[in-house]
Coordinates of C-alpha atoms and ligand atoms in Angstrom, one line a residue:
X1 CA -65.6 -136.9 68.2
X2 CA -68.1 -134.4 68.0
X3 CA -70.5 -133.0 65.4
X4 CA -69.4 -130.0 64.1
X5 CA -70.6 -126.5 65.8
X6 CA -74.1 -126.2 65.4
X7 CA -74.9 -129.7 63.7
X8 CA -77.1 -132.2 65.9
X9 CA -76.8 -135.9 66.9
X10 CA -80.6 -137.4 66.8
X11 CA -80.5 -140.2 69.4
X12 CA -83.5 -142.1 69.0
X13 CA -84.9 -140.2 71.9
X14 CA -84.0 -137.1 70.0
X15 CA -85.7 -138.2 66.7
X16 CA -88.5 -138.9 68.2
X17 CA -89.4 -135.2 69.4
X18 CA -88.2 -134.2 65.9
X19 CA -90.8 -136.5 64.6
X20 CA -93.4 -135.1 67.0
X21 CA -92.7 -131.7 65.4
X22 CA -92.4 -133.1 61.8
X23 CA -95.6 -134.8 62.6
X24 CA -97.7 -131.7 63.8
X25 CA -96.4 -129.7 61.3
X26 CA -97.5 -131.8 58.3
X27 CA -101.0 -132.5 60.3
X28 CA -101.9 -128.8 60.4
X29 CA -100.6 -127.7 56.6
X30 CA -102.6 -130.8 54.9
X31 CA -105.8 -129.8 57.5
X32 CA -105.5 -126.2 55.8
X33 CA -105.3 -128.1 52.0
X34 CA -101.6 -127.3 51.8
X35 CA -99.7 -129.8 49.5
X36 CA -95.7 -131.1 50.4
X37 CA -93.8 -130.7 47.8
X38 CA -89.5 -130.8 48.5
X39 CA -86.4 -129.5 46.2
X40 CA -82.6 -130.2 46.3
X41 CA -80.8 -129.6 49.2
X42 CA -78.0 -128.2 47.1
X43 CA -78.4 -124.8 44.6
X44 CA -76.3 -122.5 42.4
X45 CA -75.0 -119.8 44.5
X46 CA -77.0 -117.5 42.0
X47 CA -80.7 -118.8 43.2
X48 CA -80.0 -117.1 46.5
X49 CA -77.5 -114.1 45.5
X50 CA -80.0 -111.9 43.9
X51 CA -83.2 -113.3 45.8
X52 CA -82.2 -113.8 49.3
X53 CA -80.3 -110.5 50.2
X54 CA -79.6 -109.7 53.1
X55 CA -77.6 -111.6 56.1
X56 CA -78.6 -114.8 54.8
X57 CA -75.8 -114.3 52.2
X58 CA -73.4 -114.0 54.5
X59 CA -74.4 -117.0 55.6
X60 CA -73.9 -119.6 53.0
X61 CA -72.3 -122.8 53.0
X62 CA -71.3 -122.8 49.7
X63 CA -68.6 -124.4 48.0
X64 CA -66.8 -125.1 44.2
X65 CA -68.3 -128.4 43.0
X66 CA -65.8 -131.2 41.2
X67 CA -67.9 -129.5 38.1
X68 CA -66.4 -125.9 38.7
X69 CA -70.1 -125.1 39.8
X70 CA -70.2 -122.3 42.8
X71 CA -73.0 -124.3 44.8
X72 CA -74.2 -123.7 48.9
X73 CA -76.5 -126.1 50.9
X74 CA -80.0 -124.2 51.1
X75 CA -80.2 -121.2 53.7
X76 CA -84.0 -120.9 52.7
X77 CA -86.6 -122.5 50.7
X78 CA -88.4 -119.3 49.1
X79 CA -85.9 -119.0 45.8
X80 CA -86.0 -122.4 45.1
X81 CA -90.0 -122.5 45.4
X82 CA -89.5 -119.6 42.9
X83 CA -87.4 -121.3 40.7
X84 CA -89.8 -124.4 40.4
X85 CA -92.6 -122.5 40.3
X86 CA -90.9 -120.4 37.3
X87 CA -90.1 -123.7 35.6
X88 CA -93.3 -125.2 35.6
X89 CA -96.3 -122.6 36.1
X90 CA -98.5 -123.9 33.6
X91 CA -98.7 -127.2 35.3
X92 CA -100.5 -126.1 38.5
X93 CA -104.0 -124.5 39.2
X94 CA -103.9 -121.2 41.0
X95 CA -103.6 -120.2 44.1
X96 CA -102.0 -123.4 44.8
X97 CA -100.8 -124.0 48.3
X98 CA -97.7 -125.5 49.1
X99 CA -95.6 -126.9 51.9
X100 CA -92.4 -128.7 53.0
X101 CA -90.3 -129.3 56.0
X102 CA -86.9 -129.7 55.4
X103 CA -83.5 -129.4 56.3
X104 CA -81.9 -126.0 55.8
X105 CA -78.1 -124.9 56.3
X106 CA -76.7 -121.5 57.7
X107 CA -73.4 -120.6 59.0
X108 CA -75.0 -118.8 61.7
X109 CA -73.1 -117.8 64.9
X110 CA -74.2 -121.0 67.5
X111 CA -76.4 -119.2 69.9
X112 CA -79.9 -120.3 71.8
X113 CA -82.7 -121.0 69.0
X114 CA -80.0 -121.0 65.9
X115 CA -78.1 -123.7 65.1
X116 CA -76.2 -124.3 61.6
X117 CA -78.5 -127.0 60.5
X118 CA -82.2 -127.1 61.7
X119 CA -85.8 -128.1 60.2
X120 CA -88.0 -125.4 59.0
X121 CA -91.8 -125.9 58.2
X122 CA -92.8 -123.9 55.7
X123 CA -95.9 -122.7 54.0
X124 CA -96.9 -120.8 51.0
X125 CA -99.3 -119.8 48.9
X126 CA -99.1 -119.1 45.2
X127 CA -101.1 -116.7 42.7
X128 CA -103.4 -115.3 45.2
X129 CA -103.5 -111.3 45.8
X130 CA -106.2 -110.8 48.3
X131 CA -106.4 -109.9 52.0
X132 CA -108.1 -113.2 52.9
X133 CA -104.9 -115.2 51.8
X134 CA -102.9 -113.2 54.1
X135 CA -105.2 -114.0 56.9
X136 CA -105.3 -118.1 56.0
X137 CA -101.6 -117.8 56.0
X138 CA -101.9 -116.5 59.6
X139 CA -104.0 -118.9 60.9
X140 CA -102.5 -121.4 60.1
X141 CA -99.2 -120.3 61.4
X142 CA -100.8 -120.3 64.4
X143 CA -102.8 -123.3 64.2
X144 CA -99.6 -125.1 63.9
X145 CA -98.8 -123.4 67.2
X146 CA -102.3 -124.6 68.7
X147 CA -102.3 -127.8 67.8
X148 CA -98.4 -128.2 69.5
X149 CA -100.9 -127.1 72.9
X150 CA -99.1 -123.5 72.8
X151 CA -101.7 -121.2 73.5
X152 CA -102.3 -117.0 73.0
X153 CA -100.6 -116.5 76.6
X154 CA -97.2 -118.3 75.3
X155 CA -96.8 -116.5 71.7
X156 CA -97.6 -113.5 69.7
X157 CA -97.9 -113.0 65.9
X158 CA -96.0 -109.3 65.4
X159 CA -98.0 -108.0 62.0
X160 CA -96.5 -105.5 60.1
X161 CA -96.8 -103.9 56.5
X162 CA -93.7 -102.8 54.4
X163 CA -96.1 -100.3 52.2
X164 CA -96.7 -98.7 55.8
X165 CA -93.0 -98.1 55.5
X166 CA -93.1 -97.1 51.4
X167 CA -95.6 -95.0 52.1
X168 CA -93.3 -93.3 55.0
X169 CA -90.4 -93.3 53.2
X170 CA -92.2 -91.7 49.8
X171 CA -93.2 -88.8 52.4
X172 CA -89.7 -88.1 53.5
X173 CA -88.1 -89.2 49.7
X174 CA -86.2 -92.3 50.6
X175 CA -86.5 -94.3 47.4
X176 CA -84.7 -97.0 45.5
X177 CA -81.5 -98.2 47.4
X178 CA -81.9 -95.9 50.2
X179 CA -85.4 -97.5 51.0
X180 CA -83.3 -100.8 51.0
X181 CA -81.1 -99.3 53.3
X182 CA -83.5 -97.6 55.6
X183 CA -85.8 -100.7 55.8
X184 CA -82.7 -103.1 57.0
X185 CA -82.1 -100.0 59.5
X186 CA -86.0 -100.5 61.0
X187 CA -85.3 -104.4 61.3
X188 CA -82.4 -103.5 63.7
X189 CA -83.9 -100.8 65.3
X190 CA -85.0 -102.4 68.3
X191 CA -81.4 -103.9 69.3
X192 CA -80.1 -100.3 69.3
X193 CA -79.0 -97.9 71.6
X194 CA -81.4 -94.7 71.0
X195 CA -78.5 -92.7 70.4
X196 CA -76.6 -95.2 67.4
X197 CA -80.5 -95.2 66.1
X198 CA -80.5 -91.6 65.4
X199 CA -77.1 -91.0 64.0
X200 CA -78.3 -93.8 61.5
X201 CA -81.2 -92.3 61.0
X202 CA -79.5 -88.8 60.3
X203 CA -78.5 -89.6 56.5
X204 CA -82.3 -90.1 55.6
X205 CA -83.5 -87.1 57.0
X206 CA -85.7 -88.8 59.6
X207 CA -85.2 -88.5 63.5
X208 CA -85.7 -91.3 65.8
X209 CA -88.7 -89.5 67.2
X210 CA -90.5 -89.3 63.8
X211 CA -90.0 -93.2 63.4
X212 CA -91.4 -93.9 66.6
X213 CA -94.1 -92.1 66.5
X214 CA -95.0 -93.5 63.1
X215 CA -94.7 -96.9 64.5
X216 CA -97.0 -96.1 67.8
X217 CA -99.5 -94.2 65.0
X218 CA -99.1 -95.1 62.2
X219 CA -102.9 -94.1 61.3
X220 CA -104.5 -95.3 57.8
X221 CA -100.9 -96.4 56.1
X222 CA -101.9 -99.9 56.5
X223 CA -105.2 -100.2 55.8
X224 CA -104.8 -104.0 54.5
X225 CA -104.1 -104.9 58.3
X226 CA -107.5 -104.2 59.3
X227 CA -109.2 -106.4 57.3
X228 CA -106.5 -109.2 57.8
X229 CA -106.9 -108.7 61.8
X230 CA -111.2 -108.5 61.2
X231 CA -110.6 -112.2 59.4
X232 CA -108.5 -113.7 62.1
X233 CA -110.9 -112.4 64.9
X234 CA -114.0 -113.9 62.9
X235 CA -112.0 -116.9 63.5
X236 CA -111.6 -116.4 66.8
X237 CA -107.9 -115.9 66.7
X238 CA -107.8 -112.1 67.2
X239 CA -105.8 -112.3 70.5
X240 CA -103.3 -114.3 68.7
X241 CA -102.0 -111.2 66.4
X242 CA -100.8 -107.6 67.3
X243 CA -100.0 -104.8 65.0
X244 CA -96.5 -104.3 64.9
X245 CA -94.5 -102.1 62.3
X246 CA -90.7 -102.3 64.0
X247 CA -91.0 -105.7 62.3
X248 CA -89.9 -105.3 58.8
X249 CA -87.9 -108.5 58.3
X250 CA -84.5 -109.0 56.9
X251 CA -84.8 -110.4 53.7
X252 CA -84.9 -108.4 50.0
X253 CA -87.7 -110.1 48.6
X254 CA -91.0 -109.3 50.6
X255 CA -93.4 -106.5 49.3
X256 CA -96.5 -106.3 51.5
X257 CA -97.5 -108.1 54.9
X258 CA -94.9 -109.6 57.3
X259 CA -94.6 -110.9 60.5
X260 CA -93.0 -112.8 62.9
X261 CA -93.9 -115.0 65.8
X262 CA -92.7 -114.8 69.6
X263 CA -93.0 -116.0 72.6
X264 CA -94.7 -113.5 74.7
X265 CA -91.7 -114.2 77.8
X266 CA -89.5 -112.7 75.0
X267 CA -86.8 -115.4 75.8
X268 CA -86.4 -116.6 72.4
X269 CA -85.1 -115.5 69.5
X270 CA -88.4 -115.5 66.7
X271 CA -90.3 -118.6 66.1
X272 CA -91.4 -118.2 62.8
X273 CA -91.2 -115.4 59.8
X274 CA -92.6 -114.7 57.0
X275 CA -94.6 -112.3 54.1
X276 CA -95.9 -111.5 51.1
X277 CA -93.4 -111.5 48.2
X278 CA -95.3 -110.7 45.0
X279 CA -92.5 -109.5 42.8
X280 CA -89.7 -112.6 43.5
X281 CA -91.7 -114.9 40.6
X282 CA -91.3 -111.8 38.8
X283 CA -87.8 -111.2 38.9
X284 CA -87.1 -114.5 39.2
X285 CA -88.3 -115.2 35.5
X286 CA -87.3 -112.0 34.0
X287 CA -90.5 -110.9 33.9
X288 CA -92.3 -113.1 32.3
X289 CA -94.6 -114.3 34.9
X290 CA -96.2 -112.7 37.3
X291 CA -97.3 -114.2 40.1
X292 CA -98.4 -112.5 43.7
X293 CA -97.1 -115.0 46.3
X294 CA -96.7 -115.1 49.9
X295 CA -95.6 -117.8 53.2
X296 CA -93.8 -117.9 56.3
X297 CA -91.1 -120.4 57.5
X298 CA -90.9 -122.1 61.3
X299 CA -87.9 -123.4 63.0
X300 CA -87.7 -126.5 64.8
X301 CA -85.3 -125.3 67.0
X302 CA -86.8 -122.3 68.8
X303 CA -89.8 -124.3 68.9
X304 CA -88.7 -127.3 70.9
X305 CA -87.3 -125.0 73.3
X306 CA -90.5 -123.5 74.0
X307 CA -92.5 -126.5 73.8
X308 CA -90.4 -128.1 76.6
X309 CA -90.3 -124.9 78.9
X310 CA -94.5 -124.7 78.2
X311 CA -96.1 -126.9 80.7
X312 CA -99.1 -127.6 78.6
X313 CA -97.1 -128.0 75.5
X314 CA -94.3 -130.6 77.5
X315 CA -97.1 -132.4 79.0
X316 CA -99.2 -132.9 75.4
X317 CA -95.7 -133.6 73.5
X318 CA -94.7 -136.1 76.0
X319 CA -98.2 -138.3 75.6
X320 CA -97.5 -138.3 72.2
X321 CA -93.9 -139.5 72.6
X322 CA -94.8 -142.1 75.5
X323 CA -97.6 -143.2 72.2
X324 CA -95.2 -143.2 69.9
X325 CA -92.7 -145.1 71.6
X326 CA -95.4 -148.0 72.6
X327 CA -95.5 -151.4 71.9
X328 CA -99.3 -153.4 71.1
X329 CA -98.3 -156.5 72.9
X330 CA -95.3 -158.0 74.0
X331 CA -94.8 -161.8 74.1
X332 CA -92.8 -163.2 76.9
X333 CA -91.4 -167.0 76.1
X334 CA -91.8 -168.5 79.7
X335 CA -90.7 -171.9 78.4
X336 CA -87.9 -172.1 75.8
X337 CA -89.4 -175.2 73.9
X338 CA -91.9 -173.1 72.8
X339 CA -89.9 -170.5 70.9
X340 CA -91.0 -172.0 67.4
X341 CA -94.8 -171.3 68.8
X342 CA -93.9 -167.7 70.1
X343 CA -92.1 -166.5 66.9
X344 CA -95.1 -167.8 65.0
X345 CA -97.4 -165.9 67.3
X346 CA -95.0 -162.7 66.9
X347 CA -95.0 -163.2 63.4
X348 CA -99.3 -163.4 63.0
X349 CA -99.6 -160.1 65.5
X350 CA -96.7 -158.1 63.6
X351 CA -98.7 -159.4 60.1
X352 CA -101.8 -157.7 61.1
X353 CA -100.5 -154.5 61.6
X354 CA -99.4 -154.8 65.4
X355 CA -96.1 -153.5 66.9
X356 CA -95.0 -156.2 68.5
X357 CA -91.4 -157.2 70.2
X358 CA -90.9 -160.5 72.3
X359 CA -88.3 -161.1 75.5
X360 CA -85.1 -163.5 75.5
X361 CA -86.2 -167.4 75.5
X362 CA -84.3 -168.4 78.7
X363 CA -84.5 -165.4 80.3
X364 CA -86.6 -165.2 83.7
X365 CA -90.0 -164.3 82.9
X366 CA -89.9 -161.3 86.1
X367 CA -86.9 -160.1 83.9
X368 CA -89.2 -160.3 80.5
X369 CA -91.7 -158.4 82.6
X370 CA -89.6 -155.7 83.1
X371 CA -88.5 -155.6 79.8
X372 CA -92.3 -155.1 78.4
X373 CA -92.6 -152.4 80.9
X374 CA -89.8 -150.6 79.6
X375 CA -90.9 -150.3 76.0
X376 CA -94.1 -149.6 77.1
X377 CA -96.0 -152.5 75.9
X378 CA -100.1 -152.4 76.3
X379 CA -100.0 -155.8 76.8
X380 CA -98.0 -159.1 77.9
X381 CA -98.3 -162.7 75.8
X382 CA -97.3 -165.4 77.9
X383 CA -96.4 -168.5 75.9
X384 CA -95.3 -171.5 78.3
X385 CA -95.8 -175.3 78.5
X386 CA -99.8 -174.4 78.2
X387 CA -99.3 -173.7 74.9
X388 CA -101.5 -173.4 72.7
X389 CA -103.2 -172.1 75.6
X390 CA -101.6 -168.5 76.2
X391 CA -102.5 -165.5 79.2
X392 CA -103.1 -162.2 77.7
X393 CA -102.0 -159.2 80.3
X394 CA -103.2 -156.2 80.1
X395 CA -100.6 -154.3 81.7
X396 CA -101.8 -151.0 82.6
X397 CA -104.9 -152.3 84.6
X398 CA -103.2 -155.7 85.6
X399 CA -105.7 -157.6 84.3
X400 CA -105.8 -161.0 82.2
X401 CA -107.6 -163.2 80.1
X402 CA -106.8 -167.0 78.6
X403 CA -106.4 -166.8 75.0
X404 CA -105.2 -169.6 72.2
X405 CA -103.8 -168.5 68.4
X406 CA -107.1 -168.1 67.2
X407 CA -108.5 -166.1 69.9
X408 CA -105.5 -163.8 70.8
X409 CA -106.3 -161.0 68.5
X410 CA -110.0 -160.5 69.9
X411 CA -108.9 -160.9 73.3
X412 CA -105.7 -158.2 73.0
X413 CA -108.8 -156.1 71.7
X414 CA -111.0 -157.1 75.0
X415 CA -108.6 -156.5 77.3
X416 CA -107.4 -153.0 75.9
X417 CA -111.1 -151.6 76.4
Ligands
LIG1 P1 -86.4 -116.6 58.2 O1 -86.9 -115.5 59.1 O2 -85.0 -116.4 57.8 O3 -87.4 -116.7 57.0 O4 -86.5 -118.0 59.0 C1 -87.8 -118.4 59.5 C2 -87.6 -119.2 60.7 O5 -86.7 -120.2 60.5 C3 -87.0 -118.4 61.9 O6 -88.0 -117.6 62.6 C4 -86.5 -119.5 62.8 O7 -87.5 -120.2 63.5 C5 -86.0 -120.5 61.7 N1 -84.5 -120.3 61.6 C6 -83.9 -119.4 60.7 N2 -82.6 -119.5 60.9 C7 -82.3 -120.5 61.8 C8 -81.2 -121.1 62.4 N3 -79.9 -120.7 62.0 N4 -81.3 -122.0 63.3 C9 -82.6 -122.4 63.7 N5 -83.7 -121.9 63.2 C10 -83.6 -121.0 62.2 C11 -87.1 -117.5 55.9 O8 -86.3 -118.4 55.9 C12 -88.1 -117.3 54.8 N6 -87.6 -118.0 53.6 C13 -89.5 -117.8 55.2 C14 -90.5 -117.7 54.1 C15 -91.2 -118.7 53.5 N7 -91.0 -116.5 53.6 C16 -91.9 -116.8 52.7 N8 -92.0 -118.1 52.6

């Protein structure tokens, strides 16, 4: 049997690139002071109904509990940050910066770079307004990407501003539900035939001319981008980032600054997503607290894809998985009288903090060989009649050293340099 469409198997070989991700992705958000922080994977439907808008409602797997309760697995992580945030904003010093890396749920159609279950990093900060928060949030989106050994040349951050598209739509009176309307219209834009773009269009009063050249000119109506693309380049990330306003992204809740990631052979579907949203606390707690708030949220799945079609990237990932997967020492028994002594010996190494495995007593020791190849081992400990005199391999370089029990630890230090 199979998992269902769009669920993964994670063979250990698979877990082990999902940990490389998991692993980069938490590296980066704690080097930028980002705390994890993690919520239920199950919510009332009413968390995302209001907040989420959109597709993503479509999209729910939701489901009557045995309680009567109308739940789904989580789509997103941005209401439920909301919702805890609502619950407990006294607690926390502002702006606080937050992430997580969890499992999210979609019934998406199954296509390249979506799946119906996938990991998504994300990142947010909390109670701060300014320009330069937009800018941290930037970098390190694409500091994550860095660090992963993806460089300018394989992605683009596409920066936009939705009060470029206010202030549009306030010159050609689209307000209220029509802005809603006409800003879910922009996201699509680009997939659509020029002449389905301007019969939608028609109904607002706007023609698909006037929309495009607002997007290649759209003058001083974001004036916030400047200073957000003057930060990254001080940084030296400017050639990271270009000025984009056909993104406008799907969801109801963002207000300000948004953008998306790519990869610059525009083979994948987007990489990462993501905005200001400084009226969701608002709403979210009837009004009571307001709290300017903005993140971005990164797929694994689009990601790996890239990574292992990246030479660079599929090169760095694979040292890391080739480390990961090694073993400090392992100890071949070359005479089966001596087991007692070798699983004592296996026992000290794994005690101080080794990672240590040991072949089959009986087995040919050319066979046990092989078998510390295989899992990678550093280094080979022979224990045979000579005990408690032992050889110390060091496998890479073919080199080896007499050791006994009390020495072996210094000398599988030696022998490593
Ligand atoms: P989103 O654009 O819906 O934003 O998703 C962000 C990223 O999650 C996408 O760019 C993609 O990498 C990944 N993703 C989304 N759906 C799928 C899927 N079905 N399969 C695989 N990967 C997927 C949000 O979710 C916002 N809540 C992000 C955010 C955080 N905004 C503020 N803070």
């Amino acid at each position: 049997m199979n998992p269902l469409p769009g669920f993964r198997d994670f063979y250990p070989d698979d877990c082990a690139k999902r940990n490389h991700i998991l692993d980069h992705w938490k590296r980066t958000a704690t080097r930028y002071g980002f705390s994890e922080y993690d919520g239920p994977n199950l919510e009332s439907v009413d968390v995302y109904k209001k907040k989420s808008g959109g597709e993503l409602l479509g999209q729910l797997f939701d489901f009557i509990d045995k309680g009567d309760r109308h739940v789904a697995l989580r789509p997103e992580m941005t209401p439920t940050l909301a919702r805890m945030i609502v619950a407990r904003e006294r607690d926390f010093k502002k702006p606080m910066k937050w992430f997580c890396a969890p499992t999210f749920f979609r019934y998406e159609k199954q296509q390249r770079g979506r799946l119906r279950e996938f990991l998504q990093l994300n990142c947010d900060i909390i109670g701060d307004p300014s320009d330069f928060a937009d800018a941290e949030l930037l970098a390190l989106a694409i500091d994550v990407l860095r660090d992963l050994g993806l460089s300018s040349s394989d992605f683009v951050v596409r920066l936009s501003d939705r009060e470029a598209w206010t202030n549009f739509a306030a010159r050609h009176a689209i307000t209220g539900e029509r802005f809603s309307a006409f800003l879910a219209l922009i996201d699509k834009l680009e997939r659509m035939t020029p002449a389905d773009a301007e019969s939608k269009l028609q109904p607002f009063g706007v023609t698909l001319d006037a929309v495009r050249s607002f997007i290649a000119n759209p003058g001083d109506a974001a004036p916030r981008l400047d200073a957000i693309l003057k930060n990254l380049a001080a940084r030296g990330l400017g050639d990271f980032v270009s000025v984009d306003l056909t993104i406008v992204r799907g969801l109801a809740y963002y207000t300000g600054m948004v953008f998306e990631v790519f990869d610059r052979a525009k083979n994948e579907r987007a990489l990462a997503g993501g905005g200001r949203y400084d009226t969701l606390i608002e709403t979210m707690s009837d009004g009571r607290i307001r709290l300017p708030a903005l993140g971005f949220g990164m797929g694994d799945v689009v990601l790996g894809n890239l990574i292992q079609e990246t030479p660079a990237a599929r090169e760095k990932r694979d040292d890391w998985l080739s480390q990961a997967a090694s073993l400090d020492a392992f100890i071949i028994i070359a005479a089966p009288e001596r087991t007692a002594e070798a699983l004592a010996t296996v026992q000290k190494l794994r005690d101080s903090g080794l990672r240590v495995d040991y072949g089959a007593p009986g087995e040919k020791v050319g066979k046990q060989f092989q078998a510390a190849e295989h899992k990678r081992s550093v280094h080979a400990i022979v224990i045979g009649s000579e005990f408690p005199s032992l050889k110390v391999k060091h496998l890479a370089s073919r080199t080896e050293r007499e050791a006994t029990p009390d020495t072996l630890l210094s000398a599988l230090q030696c022998t490593s340099i």
